[in-house]
Structures are given as C-alpha cells and as structure tokens.
XYZ file of C-alpha atoms in Angstrom:
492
model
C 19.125 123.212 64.009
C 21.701 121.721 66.040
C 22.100 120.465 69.418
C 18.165 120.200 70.236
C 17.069 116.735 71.725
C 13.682 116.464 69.535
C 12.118 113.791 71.763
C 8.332 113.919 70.964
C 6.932 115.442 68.150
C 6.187 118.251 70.174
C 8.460 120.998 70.608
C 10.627 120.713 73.166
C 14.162 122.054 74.584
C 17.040 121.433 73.489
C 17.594 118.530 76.408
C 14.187 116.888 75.407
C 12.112 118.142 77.990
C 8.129 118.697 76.981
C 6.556 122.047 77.976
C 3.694 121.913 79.991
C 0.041 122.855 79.290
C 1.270 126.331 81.434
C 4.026 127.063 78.923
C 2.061 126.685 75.990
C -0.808 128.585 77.303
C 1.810 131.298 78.350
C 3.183 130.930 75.044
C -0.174 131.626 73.349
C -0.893 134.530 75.517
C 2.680 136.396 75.563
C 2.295 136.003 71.383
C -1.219 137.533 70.948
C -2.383 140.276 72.349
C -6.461 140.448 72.959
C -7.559 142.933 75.873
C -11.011 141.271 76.120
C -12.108 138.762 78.521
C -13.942 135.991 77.872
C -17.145 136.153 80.156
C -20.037 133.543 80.510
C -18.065 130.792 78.604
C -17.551 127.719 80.684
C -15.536 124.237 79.673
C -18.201 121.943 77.400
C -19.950 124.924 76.218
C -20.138 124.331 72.159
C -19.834 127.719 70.465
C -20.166 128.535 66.664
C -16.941 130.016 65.294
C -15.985 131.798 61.948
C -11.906 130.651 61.523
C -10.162 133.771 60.582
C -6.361 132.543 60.189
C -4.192 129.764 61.876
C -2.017 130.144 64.913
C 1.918 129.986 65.506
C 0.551 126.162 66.853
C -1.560 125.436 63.887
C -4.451 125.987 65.185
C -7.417 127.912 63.917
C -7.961 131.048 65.333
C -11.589 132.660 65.555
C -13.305 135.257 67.675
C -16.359 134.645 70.196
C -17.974 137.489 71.608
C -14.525 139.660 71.049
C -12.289 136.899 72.624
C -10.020 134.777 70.950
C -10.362 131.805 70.180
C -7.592 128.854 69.454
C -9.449 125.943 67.786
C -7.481 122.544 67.083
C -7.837 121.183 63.895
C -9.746 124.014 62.141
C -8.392 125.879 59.342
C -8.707 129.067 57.834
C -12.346 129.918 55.891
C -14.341 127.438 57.891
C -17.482 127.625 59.856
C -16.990 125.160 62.606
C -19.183 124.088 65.598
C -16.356 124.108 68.804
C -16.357 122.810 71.799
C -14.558 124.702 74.170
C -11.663 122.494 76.458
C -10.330 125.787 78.162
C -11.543 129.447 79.509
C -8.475 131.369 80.190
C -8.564 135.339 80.957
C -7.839 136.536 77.642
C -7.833 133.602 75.009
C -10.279 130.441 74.978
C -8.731 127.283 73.397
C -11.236 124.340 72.365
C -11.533 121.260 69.537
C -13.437 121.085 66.721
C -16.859 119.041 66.763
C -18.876 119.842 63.900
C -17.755 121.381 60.585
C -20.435 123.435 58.542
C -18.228 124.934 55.822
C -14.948 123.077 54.555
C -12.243 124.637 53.628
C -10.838 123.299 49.882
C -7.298 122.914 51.889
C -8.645 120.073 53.809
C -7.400 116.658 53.201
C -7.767 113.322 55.317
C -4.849 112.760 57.892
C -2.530 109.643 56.967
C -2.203 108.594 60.553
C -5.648 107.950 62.584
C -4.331 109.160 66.111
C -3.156 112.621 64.365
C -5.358 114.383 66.637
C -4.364 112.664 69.712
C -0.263 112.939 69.735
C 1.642 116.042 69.025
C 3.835 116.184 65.899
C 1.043 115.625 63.567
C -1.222 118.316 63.651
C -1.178 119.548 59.830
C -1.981 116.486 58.762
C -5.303 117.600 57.799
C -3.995 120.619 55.864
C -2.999 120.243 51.925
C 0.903 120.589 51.487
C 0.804 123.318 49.832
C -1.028 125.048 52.441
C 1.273 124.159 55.297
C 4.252 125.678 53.232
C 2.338 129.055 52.839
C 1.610 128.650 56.474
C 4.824 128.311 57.642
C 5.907 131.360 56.083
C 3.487 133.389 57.504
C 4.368 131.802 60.853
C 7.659 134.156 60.675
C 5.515 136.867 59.195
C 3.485 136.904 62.487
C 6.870 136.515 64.746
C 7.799 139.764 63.079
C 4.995 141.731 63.169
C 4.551 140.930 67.241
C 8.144 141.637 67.958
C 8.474 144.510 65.255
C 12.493 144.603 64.717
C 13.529 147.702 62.772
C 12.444 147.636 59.245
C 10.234 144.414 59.394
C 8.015 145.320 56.883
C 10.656 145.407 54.204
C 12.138 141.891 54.666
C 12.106 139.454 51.920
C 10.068 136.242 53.321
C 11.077 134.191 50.820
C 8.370 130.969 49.438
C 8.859 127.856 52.002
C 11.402 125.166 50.666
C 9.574 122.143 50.457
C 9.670 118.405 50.101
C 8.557 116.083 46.982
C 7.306 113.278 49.501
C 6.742 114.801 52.924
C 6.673 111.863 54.618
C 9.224 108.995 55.996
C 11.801 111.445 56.473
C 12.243 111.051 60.766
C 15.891 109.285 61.003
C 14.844 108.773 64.604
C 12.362 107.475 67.042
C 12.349 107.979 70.288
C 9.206 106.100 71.889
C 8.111 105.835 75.472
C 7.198 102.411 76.378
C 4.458 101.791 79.289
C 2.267 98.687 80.385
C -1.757 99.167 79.537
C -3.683 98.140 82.380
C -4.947 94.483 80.091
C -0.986 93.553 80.553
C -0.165 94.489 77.561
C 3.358 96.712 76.349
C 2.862 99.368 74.088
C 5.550 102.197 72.547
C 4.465 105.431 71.548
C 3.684 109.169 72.472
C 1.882 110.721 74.772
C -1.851 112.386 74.210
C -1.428 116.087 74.091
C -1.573 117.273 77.300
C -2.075 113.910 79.535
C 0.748 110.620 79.968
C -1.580 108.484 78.777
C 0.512 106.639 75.792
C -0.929 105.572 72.480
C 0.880 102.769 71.116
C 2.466 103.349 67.726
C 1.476 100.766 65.136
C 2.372 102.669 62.435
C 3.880 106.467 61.786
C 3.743 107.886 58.359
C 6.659 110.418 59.236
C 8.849 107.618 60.262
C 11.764 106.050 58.660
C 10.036 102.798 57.981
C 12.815 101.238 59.781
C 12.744 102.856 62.636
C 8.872 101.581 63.347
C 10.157 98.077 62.177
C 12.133 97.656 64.320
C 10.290 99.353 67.451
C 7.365 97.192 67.018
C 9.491 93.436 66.603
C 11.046 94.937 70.054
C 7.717 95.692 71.680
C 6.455 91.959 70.909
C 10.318 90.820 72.665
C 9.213 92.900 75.485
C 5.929 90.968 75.692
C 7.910 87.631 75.241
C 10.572 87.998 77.779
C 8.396 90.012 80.202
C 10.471 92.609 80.748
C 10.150 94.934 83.392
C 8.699 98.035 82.028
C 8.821 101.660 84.406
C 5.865 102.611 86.301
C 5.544 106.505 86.515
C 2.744 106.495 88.703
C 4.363 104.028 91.635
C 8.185 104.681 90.341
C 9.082 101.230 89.922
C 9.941 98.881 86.942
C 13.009 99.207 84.280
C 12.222 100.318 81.226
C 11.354 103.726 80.523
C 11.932 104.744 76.420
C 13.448 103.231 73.531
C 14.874 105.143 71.004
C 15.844 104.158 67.446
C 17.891 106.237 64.914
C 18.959 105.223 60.953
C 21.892 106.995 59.354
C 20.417 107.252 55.912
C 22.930 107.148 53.562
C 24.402 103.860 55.145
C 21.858 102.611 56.920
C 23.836 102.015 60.052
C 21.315 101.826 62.854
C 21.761 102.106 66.641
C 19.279 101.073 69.614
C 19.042 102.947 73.115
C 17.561 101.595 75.870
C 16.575 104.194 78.442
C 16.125 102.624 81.994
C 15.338 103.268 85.117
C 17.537 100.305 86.725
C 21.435 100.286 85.856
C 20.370 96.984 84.187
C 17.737 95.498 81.675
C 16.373 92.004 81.927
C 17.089 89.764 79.212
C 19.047 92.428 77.412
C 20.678 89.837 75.670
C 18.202 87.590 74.627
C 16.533 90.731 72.930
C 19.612 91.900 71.549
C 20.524 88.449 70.163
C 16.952 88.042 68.427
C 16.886 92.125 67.162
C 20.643 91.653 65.567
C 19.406 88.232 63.745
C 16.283 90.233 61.949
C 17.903 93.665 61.454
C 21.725 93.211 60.133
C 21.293 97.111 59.708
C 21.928 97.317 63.721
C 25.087 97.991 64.575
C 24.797 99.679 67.942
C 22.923 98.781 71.093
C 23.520 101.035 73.978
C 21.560 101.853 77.482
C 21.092 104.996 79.287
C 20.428 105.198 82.777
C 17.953 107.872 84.024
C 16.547 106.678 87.431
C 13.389 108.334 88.706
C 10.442 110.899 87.779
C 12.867 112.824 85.581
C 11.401 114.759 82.937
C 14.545 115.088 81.196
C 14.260 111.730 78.300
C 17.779 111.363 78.649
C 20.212 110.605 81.938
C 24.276 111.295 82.200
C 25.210 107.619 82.189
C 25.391 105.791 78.531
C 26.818 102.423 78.114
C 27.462 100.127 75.182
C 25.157 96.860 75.486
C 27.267 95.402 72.132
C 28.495 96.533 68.971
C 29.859 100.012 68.107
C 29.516 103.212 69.919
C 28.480 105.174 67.175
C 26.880 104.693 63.524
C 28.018 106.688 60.556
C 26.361 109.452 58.317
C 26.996 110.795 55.354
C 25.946 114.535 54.369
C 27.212 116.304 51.609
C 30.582 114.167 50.910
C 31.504 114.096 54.707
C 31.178 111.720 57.352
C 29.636 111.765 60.724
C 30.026 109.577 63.677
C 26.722 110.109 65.926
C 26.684 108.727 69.577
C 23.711 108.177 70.928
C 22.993 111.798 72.615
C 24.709 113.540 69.371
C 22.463 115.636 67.911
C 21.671 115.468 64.288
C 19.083 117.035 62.122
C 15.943 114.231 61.912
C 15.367 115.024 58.451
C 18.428 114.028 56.506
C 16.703 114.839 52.852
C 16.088 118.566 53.967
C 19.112 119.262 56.191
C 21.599 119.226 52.511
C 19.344 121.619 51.308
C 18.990 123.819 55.140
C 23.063 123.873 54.987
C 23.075 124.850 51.345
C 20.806 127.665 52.229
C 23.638 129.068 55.295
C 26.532 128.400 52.981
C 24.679 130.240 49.970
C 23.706 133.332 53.199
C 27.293 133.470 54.281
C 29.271 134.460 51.585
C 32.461 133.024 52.918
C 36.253 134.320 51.824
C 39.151 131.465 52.311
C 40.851 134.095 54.920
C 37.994 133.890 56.833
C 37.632 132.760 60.536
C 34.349 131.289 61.174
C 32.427 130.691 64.336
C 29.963 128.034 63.947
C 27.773 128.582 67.686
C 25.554 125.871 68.305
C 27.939 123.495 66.459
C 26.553 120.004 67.834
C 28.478 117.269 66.142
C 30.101 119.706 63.742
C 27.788 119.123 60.620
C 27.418 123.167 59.457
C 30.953 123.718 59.990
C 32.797 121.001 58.745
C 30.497 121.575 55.593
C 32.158 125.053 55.481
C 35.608 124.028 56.490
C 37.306 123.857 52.785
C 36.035 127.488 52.013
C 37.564 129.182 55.472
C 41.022 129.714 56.825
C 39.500 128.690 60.379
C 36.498 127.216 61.905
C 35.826 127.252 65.564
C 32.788 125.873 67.239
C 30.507 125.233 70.785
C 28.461 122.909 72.082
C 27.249 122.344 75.827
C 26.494 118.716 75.314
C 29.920 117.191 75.807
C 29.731 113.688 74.175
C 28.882 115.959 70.852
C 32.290 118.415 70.855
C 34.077 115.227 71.164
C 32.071 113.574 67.817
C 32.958 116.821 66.161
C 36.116 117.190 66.696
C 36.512 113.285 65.940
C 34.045 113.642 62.400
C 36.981 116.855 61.585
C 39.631 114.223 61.832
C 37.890 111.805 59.823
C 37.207 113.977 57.454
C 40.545 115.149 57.052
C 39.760 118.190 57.862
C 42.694 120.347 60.182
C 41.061 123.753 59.969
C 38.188 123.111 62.713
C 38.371 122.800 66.250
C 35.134 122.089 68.360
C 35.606 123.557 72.586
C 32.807 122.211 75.098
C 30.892 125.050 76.373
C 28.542 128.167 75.409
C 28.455 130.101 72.911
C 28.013 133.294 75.395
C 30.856 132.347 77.162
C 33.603 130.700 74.572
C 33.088 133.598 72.478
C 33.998 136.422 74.469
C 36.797 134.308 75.848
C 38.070 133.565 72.394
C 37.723 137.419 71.161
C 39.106 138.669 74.557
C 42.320 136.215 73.377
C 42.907 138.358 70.131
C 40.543 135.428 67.916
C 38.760 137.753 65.676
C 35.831 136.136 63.710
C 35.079 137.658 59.673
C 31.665 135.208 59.890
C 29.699 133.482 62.175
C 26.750 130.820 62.073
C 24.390 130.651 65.242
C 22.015 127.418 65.251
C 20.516 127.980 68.365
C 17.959 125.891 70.211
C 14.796 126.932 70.547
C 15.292 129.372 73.417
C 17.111 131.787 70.823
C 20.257 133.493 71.225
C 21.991 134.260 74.886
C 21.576 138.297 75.354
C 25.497 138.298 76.085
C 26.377 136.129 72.997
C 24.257 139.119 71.323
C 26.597 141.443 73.030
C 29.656 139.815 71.896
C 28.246 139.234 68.284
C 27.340 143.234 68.058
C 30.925 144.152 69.802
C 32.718 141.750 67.297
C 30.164 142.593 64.178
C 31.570 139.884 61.762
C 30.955 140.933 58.366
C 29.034 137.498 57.352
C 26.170 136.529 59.270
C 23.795 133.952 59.098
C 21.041 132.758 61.909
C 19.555 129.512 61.631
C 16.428 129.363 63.512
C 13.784 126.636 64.437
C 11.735 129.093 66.483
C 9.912 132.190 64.519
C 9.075 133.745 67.926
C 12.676 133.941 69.530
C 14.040 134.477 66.203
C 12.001 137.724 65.444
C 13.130 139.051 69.168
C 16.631 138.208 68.872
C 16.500 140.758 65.765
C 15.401 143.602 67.162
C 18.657 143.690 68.854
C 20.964 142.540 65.826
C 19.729 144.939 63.824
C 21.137 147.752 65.494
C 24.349 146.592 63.471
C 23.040 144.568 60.718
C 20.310 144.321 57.699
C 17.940 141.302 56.571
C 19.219 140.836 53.355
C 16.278 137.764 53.497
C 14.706 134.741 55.772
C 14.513 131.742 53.571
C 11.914 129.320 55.767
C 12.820 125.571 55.229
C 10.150 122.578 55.815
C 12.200 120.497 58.163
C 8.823 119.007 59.548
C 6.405 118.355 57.323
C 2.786 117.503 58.999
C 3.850 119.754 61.725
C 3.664 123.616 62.901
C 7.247 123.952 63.390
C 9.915 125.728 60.426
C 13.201 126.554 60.299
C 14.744 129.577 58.567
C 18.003 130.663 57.432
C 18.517 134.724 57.500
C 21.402 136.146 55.592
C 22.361 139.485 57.732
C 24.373 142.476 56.404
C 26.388 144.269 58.407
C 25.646 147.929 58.220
C-alpha cells in the first residue's frame, strides 16, 4: 500500500486524517444491509446476544430482536452478556460485559489498553483465527458488492507472519499534558481525544517505544510546551519515530504548533548521546485545530534529511512524509506477490499508480523496458525518482500528480502501457483512472488493495474487461482488522 499516512492504528486516509464516529457508523450501515429497526433498546440497556460471525471491523456480530448487532470484542460461537453504547436506526453497536460461553479462539491480549486504542482489536483472537478472518473479510466485500463472477474467485489462505508482533517501523504518537502535570505520548481512546500514554506497544519496533518514552521524560525535564487542543495554545502537538530496518537508520519528527520548539537542542543533544541509531531530527509545522497529523512546512532540526532502507537489494531514501509500508518483514513478501501477479515481459511499459517513494516499481524496473509512476504527495516523487538514481536504475521516471490525470495525459501523448500496478489508498481507484485503465486495457494487471470494501466495488467495473485469475490476502497488520490483497487480473 503506498502513499497512505497510517497515523493511528486506526484506519485512516491516505493524509492521516481519523474518521469520525459518523463515518464508521456510515461505514457499518452502507456495508450491511438489515431492514429492521431496533425498537425499545436504549444506551445502558444489557442484552444477551448469540455471536454469529465477525464484522469487516472485527467485531462480533449478533442479532437482538431481528436487529443487528456489532459487539466489540466478541467473537464468533460465544454467548455474551452486552451492553449496548449505541441505538442507531438499523444496526445497534455495544461492548462486551459478561461472557457465558468462550469461544476456543480466545486468547489474552498482550497489551492491557487493547480495548481502549484502535489498532489492537484482534488481540484477543488466536492467530490463526485472524488469518481465516481476514480472508473472509474480502469474501464479505464481494458478496455485498457482487462483481461479475464473484463466486468463482480463488480467495487464496491469508499470508501470514511467524512472530506477529514488533513489526511497526514507525510511531507516530500524540503527546498531551494530563491534568496532574504530567506528559504522556500515545493514542487516542476509540472514539474520544482523551490520550492513553504508551508505556509499552507489543506491535512496535522496540526502538521506536525506546526512544518515545526517554523523549517523554526530556519533555518532563525541560518543560516543554506541549499543545492544548481544547484552548489552542502550547507547542507540541505529535512526535513521530520511524526505524529503517535493515540499517537501522532512525529519524525523529517533531510536529508543532509554533514554528519553534523549546529546548530543541538540549533534547536533541541528550536523544543523539543514548540512541547513535538517530540520524535525523526534523520538525513539522502544523499550527491550529487541524485534523490533518501532518502540516506543509518540514525542516531539518540536525543531521540528515532522510534515513535509508533496504528492500529486496535496493535502496530507499525516506523523508519524513515519504510513505513506506510499516511492516518491512511482510512488504518483501506483498511485492513478491504483485511481481509473481504481473507476469512482466522486458518490452514492457509499466505504470506503477500510487507509486509513493517508488518501492513496487523500482522492484520491477530490471524486468521492464519502462516504468512510469504517480504520486500526489510531492516530497515522495522526488525520493523516487532520487532512490531510481541511486539504484542505478535509468528505466523509471516518477511525475507528481494523479493517477486519473497523468495517465490519460501520458496515453493521450502516444505512451502506451503493456502492465500496470495500482496501490491505491484506501478510497480505491478514481472512476476516471478506471476509465483510462478499461480504454488502455494493459494486458498485465495487478491491484494492490488495503481496503476489501472499495476493492470489491472497484471490480465490478474492471471486470467488464478483465478476469480474477485470484486475490492473495496478505497480513500486513497483525492484531488488527485491516488486510491487504494482491489480485492478478486477466484481460479478457
């Protein structure tokens, strides 16, 4: 998945931006389909609940006097005692609060605030499980949005991971001020901004949290001025950490609300004398109540403006708004998976949509006559088209822009693509990139999705010129409800 800000451990748009309680409740109700209305069921009420199967969120779904029922941290086969946190026309969500039957799939959670933050809310569900979940999670994209011979595709078994745990390259923490004095760093309760402070984090690159909590107790000691939401005042709003893990190059990002940082310095000095492994401190500047994480303005603060990566026998330099997958173990085997689904020919011209700092196409470079890619984040067209020269690499050339729009440009120019990636964010595919994809039919196609939903309607257009072959789902995300897939398309 590339070019998608993955802020939180929710999901979130590409430019980090949480949805709101609205968009997940519209989310819930545009993806099932339940006529009935709940009646006399009010917010507190505890209702006993059968759990059927889980939903596209992970929760457990059940069914309460023919209305629907989305219960966190059930699973499927239990009898469960609920308490019911929301009464909506057609669909009642609420939290588990007693558990008469188990189900043999449950095991304890690693992390004790897994059912307060988003991002871990599998943790109670046996690995096994969640692969055979995730899976399904496509199965039920395709069976709401019914694309043309659905029922025939090949949903093949969930690539896992031995240890699904430590594999987040990157942290990106808010940081708030309790009301004792004290600083904290963390995420967000579902569905409030109250923060819980981050001790620990089993999905975590143990770095990452090292070094978030020694800055967190520098906070404290220099009293730095941390952002207020509530009164809009103070400096600091986020921190954000990110490991390259095959040379453990690590980079520091101070997002602020001020164009400066007290005692930047002095906390810079006393983080580069415990972590060597930090080669990069930068600040971004995002004044105000923005709910975008991330502003236009990044500066370096000292060292270099970008750490290196290594994936596959190439190199990456990664600025600190570059994209790049957070799962570095799983992402060799996600791009082995579109270079297996593509079939390339070396007189091939490849389009590689989506491209963020190059990773999928530079990977594919040395089997194509040409690659071309797009991004809309500009800071990453320039790291690709710097990791291409790097690299060596003279058959790749990265444009800032869309996908919908570069692409007809570039086939209304005479460019004719043989194969095309799309990576797109979680929105799906642009309905006029589908145009220009289905007027310029490629012969090799392969999506890359991180979102069943948008991936399931996207195909019932593409299929008017091309065949599933398969959708390979991919466990990018252990502990969570999210999967990625790779679908190898025919053309007709």
């Amino acid at each position: 998945m590339n070019n998608k800000e993955k802020s939180n451990y929710k999901s979130k748009n590409r430019y980090g931006k949480k949805p709101t309680d609205r968009q997940k409740q519209d989310r819930r109700k545009n993806f099932y389909h339940n006529p009935s209305k709940s009646s006399d069921i009010k917010i507190g009420d505890e209702i006993p609940l059968k759990i059927k199967r889980m939903g596209i969120n992970g929760e457990g779904i059940g069914y309460y006097q023919r209305t629907i029922c989305f219960i966190k941290g059930a699973l499927p086969g239990e009898k469960v005692v609920a308490e019911i946190t929301d009464v909506q026309p057609r669909f009642i969500t609420g939290k588990v609060r007693k558990i008469k039957k188990i189900s043999p799939d449950r095991v304890k959670p690693i992390d004790s605030y897994a059912g307060e933050v988003g991002g871990f809310e599998l943790e109670h569900l046996a690995y096994p499980a969640q692969l055979e979940f995730k899976r399904d999670v496509i199965r039920q994209s395709l069976t709401k949005f019914r694309p043309e011979g659905y029922k025939r595709y090949e949903l093949r078994p969930t690539i896992g991971m031995e240890n699904p745990t430590e594999y987040r390259n990157k942290a990106q923490f808010q940081v708030r001020r309790f009301e004792d004095g004290k600083i904290g760093a963390g995420l967000y309760k579902e569905g409030t901004h109250e923060l819980v402070d981050l001790v620990t984090c089993s999905v975590q690159h143990p770095l990452t949290m090292e070094i978030i909590r020694i800055a967190v107790e520098l906070f404290d000691k220099y009293d730095v001025s941390i952002y207020d939401e509530h009164k809009n005042i103070g400096s600091l709003k986020t921190i954000v950490v990110r490991v390259a893990e095959a040379t453990k190059e690590t980079q520091v990002v101070f997002i602020t609300n001020t164009p400066t940082l007290e005692h930047v310095d002095e906390i810079i000095d006393e983080l580069s004398g415990q972590f060597p492994e930090i080669v990069s401190f930068m600040q971004n500047f995002n004044p105000g109540r923005e709910s975008l994480v991330w502003g236009d303005k990044t500066t370096n603060l000292r060292g270099k403006d970008v750490i290196s990566e290594k994936l596959d026998g190439l190199s990456f330099n990664l600025s600190a708004r570059a994209f790049f997958q957070l799962n570095p173990k799983q992402t060799s085997i996600l791009y082995a998976e579109a270079r297996k689904a593509l079939e390339l020919s070396p007189n091939d011209n490849l389009v590689d949509a989506y491209s963020g700092v190059g990773t999928i196409g530079l990977s594919l470079a040395d089997q194509a006559k040409e690659v071309r890619g797009m991004d809309t984040i500009e800071s990453a067209i320039d790291d690709a088209n710097e990791n291409a020269k790097i690299n060596g690499i003279e058959n790749a050339h990265y444009e800032f822009g869309s996908a919908e729009k570069l692409l007809p440009k570039w086939l209304h120019a005479g460019f004719k693509p043989d194969s095309i990636v799309v990576d797109p964010p979680r929105v799906g595919l642009d309905n006029k990139l589908i145009t220009a994809i289905l007027e310029s039919a490629p012969k090799h196609f392969t999506y890359v999705s991180c979102n069943p939903s948008t991936l399931a309607r996207d195909l019932t257009r593409l299929v008017e010129k091309y065949d599933v072959e398969y959708i390979q789902s991919i466990d990018m995300f252990p502990q969570t409800a999210r999967v990625e897939a790779v679908v190898k398309l025919k053309k007709k």
